[in-house]
Amino acid sequence: MNDKSFNQSAWEGAQKGAKEFGYDVKYIESKQPTDYEKNIDQFATEKYDVIITVGFLMGDATAVKALQYPNIKFAIIDNAYFPTKGVKYCDDTKKDCYAESLKNVTSLMFQEDQVGYLAGVLAAGMTKSGVVCSVSGMEIHPSCAYRRLSERRQVDEA
């Protein structure tokens, strides 16, 4: 795993934790979205106790497989579950997805907006021209939250 980004950081953290606490760790790289559920099935059949998925794109597959494998603990990075109309694993009749249907799932969320705010403070303090630029990833919630607060702080500081 060497994408020099989010997935690599997650893998390096898993390796460090495995070494520190003495457990086995393995990763499977998904080549396309249709691989998500198959890859989770592979870990389940190999009898892993915990399966960690990375990124909101794996949200649906993680929830579906968590219901299928209730004795396996799941964690997903950067995806939270909310009651949603028409979603089988947590429809809008539920109050709390984690308490009512996804009892074996933990969402690992990060405060991208706080990091964005601090980046904006730094950028605003460093600019000599009064102009600051930001290059972001896909138009997804974490990137948008980061950029929104970064831009707000730049305006506040200007």
mmCIF file of C-alpha atoms in Angstrom:
data_model
loop_
_atom_site.group_PDB
_atom_site.id
_atom_site.type_symbol
_atom_site.label_atom_id
_atom_site.label_comp_id
_atom_site.label_asym_id
_atom_site.label_seq_id
_atom_site.Cartn_x
_atom_site.Cartn_y
_atom_site.Cartn_z
ATOM 1 C CA MET A 1 0.000 0.000 0.000
ATOM 2 C CA ASN A 2 1.751 3.115 -1.189
ATOM 3 C CA ASP A 3 -0.733 5.736 -2.388
ATOM 4 C CA LYS A 4 1.123 8.445 -0.398
ATOM 5 C CA SER A 5 -2.210 9.479 1.063
ATOM 6 C CA PHE A 6 -5.131 8.448 3.234
ATOM 7 C CA ASN A 7 -5.003 4.684 2.646
ATOM 8 C CA GLN A 8 -1.261 4.505 3.203
ATOM 9 C CA SER A 9 -1.588 6.379 6.498
ATOM 10 C CA ALA A 10 -4.310 3.976 7.628
ATOM 11 C CA TRP A 11 -2.191 0.954 6.689
ATOM 12 C CA GLU A 12 0.903 2.322 8.460
ATOM 13 C CA GLY A 13 -1.193 2.938 11.577
ATOM 14 C CA ALA A 14 -2.564 -0.611 11.449
ATOM 15 C CA GLN A 15 0.951 -2.028 11.106
ATOM 16 C CA LYS A 16 2.217 0.039 14.023
ATOM 17 C CA GLY A 17 -0.701 -1.066 16.200
ATOM 18 C CA ALA A 18 -0.187 -4.704 15.220
ATOM 19 C CA LYS A 19 3.482 -4.549 16.163
ATOM 20 C CA GLU A 20 2.832 -2.708 19.420
ATOM 21 C CA PHE A 21 -0.021 -4.954 20.582
ATOM 22 C CA GLY A 22 1.042 -8.239 18.991
ATOM 23 C CA TYR A 23 -1.767 -8.993 16.594
ATOM 24 C CA ASP A 24 -1.871 -9.988 12.932
ATOM 25 C CA VAL A 25 -2.820 -7.448 10.306
ATOM 26 C CA LYS A 26 -3.542 -7.789 6.601
ATOM 27 C CA TYR A 27 -4.894 -5.549 3.895
ATOM 28 C CA ILE A 28 -6.689 -6.111 0.651
ATOM 29 C CA GLU A 29 -6.690 -3.361 -1.934
ATOM 30 C CA SER A 30 -10.014 -2.849 -3.677
ATOM 31 C CA LYS A 31 -9.566 -2.152 -7.375
ATOM 32 C CA GLN A 32 -13.194 -1.074 -7.877
ATOM 33 C CA PRO A 33 -16.326 -0.570 -5.760
ATOM 34 C CA THR A 34 -17.646 -4.022 -6.635
ATOM 35 C CA ASP A 35 -14.664 -5.450 -4.697
ATOM 36 C CA TYR A 36 -15.708 -3.949 -1.345
ATOM 37 C CA GLU A 37 -18.140 -6.622 -0.214
ATOM 38 C CA LYS A 38 -16.047 -9.476 -1.667
ATOM 39 C CA ASN A 39 -12.975 -8.247 0.208
ATOM 40 C CA ILE A 40 -14.892 -7.981 3.479
ATOM 41 C CA ASP A 41 -16.221 -11.520 2.905
ATOM 42 C CA GLN A 42 -12.650 -12.730 2.448
ATOM 43 C CA PHE A 43 -11.589 -11.327 5.824
ATOM 44 C CA ALA A 44 -14.699 -12.790 7.455
ATOM 45 C CA THR A 45 -14.032 -16.270 6.049
ATOM 46 C CA GLU A 46 -10.419 -15.987 7.218
ATOM 47 C CA LYS A 47 -11.849 -15.508 10.750
ATOM 48 C CA TYR A 48 -10.583 -11.991 11.457
ATOM 49 C CA ASP A 49 -12.048 -10.556 14.670
ATOM 50 C CA VAL A 50 -11.926 -6.949 13.509
ATOM 51 C CA ILE A 51 -12.296 -5.505 10.021
ATOM 52 C CA ILE A 52 -11.384 -1.873 9.381
ATOM 53 C CA THR A 53 -12.587 -0.213 6.212
ATOM 54 C CA VAL A 54 -11.277 3.109 4.981
ATOM 55 C CA GLY A 55 -13.337 5.909 3.506
ATOM 56 C CA PHE A 56 -16.961 6.876 3.070
ATOM 57 C CA LEU A 57 -17.180 5.066 -0.264
ATOM 58 C CA MET A 58 -17.079 1.806 1.706
ATOM 59 C CA GLY A 59 -19.935 2.891 3.988
ATOM 60 C CA ASP A 60 -22.743 0.854 2.453
ATOM 61 C CA ALA A 61 -20.649 -2.303 1.993
ATOM 62 C CA THR A 62 -19.380 -2.072 5.577
ATOM 63 C CA ALA A 63 -22.884 -1.731 7.011
ATOM 64 C CA VAL A 64 -24.304 -4.565 4.902
ATOM 65 C CA LYS A 65 -21.478 -6.910 5.904
ATOM 66 C CA ALA A 66 -21.605 -5.847 9.561
ATOM 67 C CA LEU A 67 -25.210 -7.038 9.625
ATOM 68 C CA GLN A 68 -24.210 -10.271 7.898
ATOM 69 C CA TYR A 69 -21.352 -10.902 10.357
ATOM 70 C CA PRO A 70 -22.635 -9.750 13.771
ATOM 71 C CA ASN A 71 -19.802 -11.462 15.683
ATOM 72 C CA ILE A 72 -17.091 -9.487 13.884
ATOM 73 C CA LYS A 73 -16.263 -5.959 15.021
ATOM 74 C CA PHE A 74 -16.094 -3.355 12.252
ATOM 75 C CA ALA A 75 -14.571 0.107 12.197
ATOM 76 C CA ILE A 76 -14.876 2.511 9.303
ATOM 77 C CA ILE A 77 -12.765 5.607 8.853
ATOM 78 C CA ASP A 78 -14.529 8.799 7.768
ATOM 79 C CA ASN A 79 -18.102 7.538 7.573
ATOM 80 C CA ALA A 80 -20.916 7.992 10.056
ATOM 81 C CA TYR A 81 -24.314 6.307 9.888
ATOM 82 C CA PHE A 82 -27.574 8.178 10.319
ATOM 83 C CA PRO A 83 -31.162 6.965 9.983
ATOM 84 C CA THR A 84 -32.035 7.399 6.306
ATOM 85 C CA LYS A 85 -35.244 6.672 4.443
ATOM 86 C CA GLY A 86 -34.958 3.568 2.291
ATOM 87 C CA VAL A 87 -31.627 2.374 3.716
ATOM 88 C CA LYS A 88 -32.035 -1.252 4.797
ATOM 89 C CA TYR A 89 -29.288 -1.248 7.417
ATOM 90 C CA CYS A 90 -30.594 1.883 9.177
ATOM 91 C CA ASP A 91 -33.873 3.267 7.875
ATOM 92 C CA ASP A 92 -35.590 6.387 9.165
ATOM 93 C CA THR A 93 -37.667 4.441 11.715
ATOM 94 C CA LYS A 94 -34.550 4.071 13.860
ATOM 95 C CA LYS A 95 -33.245 6.716 16.234
ATOM 96 C CA ASP A 96 -29.649 5.507 16.497
ATOM 97 C CA CYS A 97 -28.055 3.265 13.875
ATOM 98 C CA TYR A 98 -25.305 2.110 16.219
ATOM 99 C CA ALA A 99 -27.601 1.164 19.093
ATOM 100 C CA GLU A 100 -30.332 -0.432 17.000
ATOM 101 C CA SER A 101 -28.781 -2.156 13.996
ATOM 102 C CA LEU A 102 -25.039 -1.551 13.618
ATOM 103 C CA LYS A 103 -24.061 -2.602 17.130
ATOM 104 C CA ASN A 104 -20.765 -4.070 15.926
ATOM 105 C CA VAL A 105 -19.666 -0.935 14.016
ATOM 106 C CA THR A 106 -17.580 2.015 15.180
ATOM 107 C CA SER A 107 -17.093 5.086 13.023
ATOM 108 C CA LEU A 108 -13.707 6.761 13.287
ATOM 109 C CA MET A 109 -14.307 10.384 12.431
ATOM 110 C CA PHE A 110 -11.857 13.263 12.262
ATOM 111 C CA GLN A 111 -12.366 16.982 12.611
ATOM 112 C CA GLU A 112 -11.285 18.095 9.137
ATOM 113 C CA ASP A 113 -12.851 21.480 9.765
ATOM 114 C CA GLN A 114 -10.501 22.157 12.683
ATOM 115 C CA VAL A 115 -7.463 21.258 10.600
ATOM 116 C CA GLY A 116 -8.797 23.464 7.794
ATOM 117 C CA TYR A 117 -9.215 26.360 10.191
ATOM 118 C CA LEU A 118 -5.637 26.029 11.396
ATOM 119 C CA ALA A 119 -4.348 25.760 7.834
ATOM 120 C CA GLY A 120 -6.241 28.962 7.040
ATOM 121 C CA VAL A 121 -4.658 30.747 10.008
ATOM 122 C CA LEU A 122 -1.203 29.655 8.862
ATOM 123 C CA ALA A 123 -1.827 30.601 5.215
ATOM 124 C CA ALA A 124 -3.282 33.995 6.135
ATOM 125 C CA GLY A 125 -0.283 34.695 8.365
ATOM 126 C CA MET A 126 2.238 33.721 5.696
ATOM 127 C CA THR A 127 0.836 35.384 2.574
ATOM 128 C CA LYS A 128 2.686 38.468 1.367
ATOM 129 C CA SER A 129 0.233 39.203 -1.462
ATOM 130 C CA GLY A 130 -3.015 38.703 0.421
ATOM 131 C CA VAL A 131 -3.861 35.827 -1.925
ATOM 132 C CA VAL A 132 -4.033 32.222 -0.743
ATOM 133 C CA CYS A 133 -4.657 29.110 -2.840
ATOM 134 C CA SER A 134 -5.904 25.668 -1.830
ATOM 135 C CA VAL A 135 -5.868 22.469 -3.874
ATOM 136 C CA SER A 136 -8.451 19.999 -2.616
ATOM 137 C CA GLY A 137 -9.573 16.507 -3.487
ATOM 138 C CA MET A 138 -12.987 15.308 -4.585
ATOM 139 C CA GLU A 139 -16.108 17.286 -3.673
ATOM 140 C CA ILE A 140 -16.817 15.124 -0.638
ATOM 141 C CA HIS A 141 -17.804 16.134 2.873
ATOM 142 C CA PRO A 142 -14.330 15.920 4.485
ATOM 143 C CA SER A 143 -12.687 17.985 1.725
ATOM 144 C CA CYS A 144 -15.509 20.523 1.695
ATOM 145 C CA ALA A 145 -15.437 20.929 5.510
ATOM 146 C CA TYR A 146 -11.666 21.419 5.443
ATOM 147 C CA ARG A 147 -11.832 23.978 2.645
ATOM 148 C CA ARG A 148 -14.809 25.884 4.121
ATOM 149 C CA LEU A 149 -13.043 26.550 7.418
ATOM 150 C CA SER A 150 -9.702 27.226 5.754
ATOM 151 C CA GLU A 151 -11.311 29.853 3.516
ATOM 152 C CA ARG A 152 -13.232 31.365 6.426
ATOM 153 C CA ARG A 153 -10.089 31.795 8.477
ATOM 154 C CA GLN A 154 -8.218 33.369 5.577
ATOM 155 C CA VAL A 155 -10.993 35.964 5.234
ATOM 156 C CA ASP A 156 -11.056 36.597 8.999
ATOM 157 C CA GLU A 157 -7.301 37.163 9.078
ATOM 158 C CA ALA A 158 -7.135 39.377 5.975
#
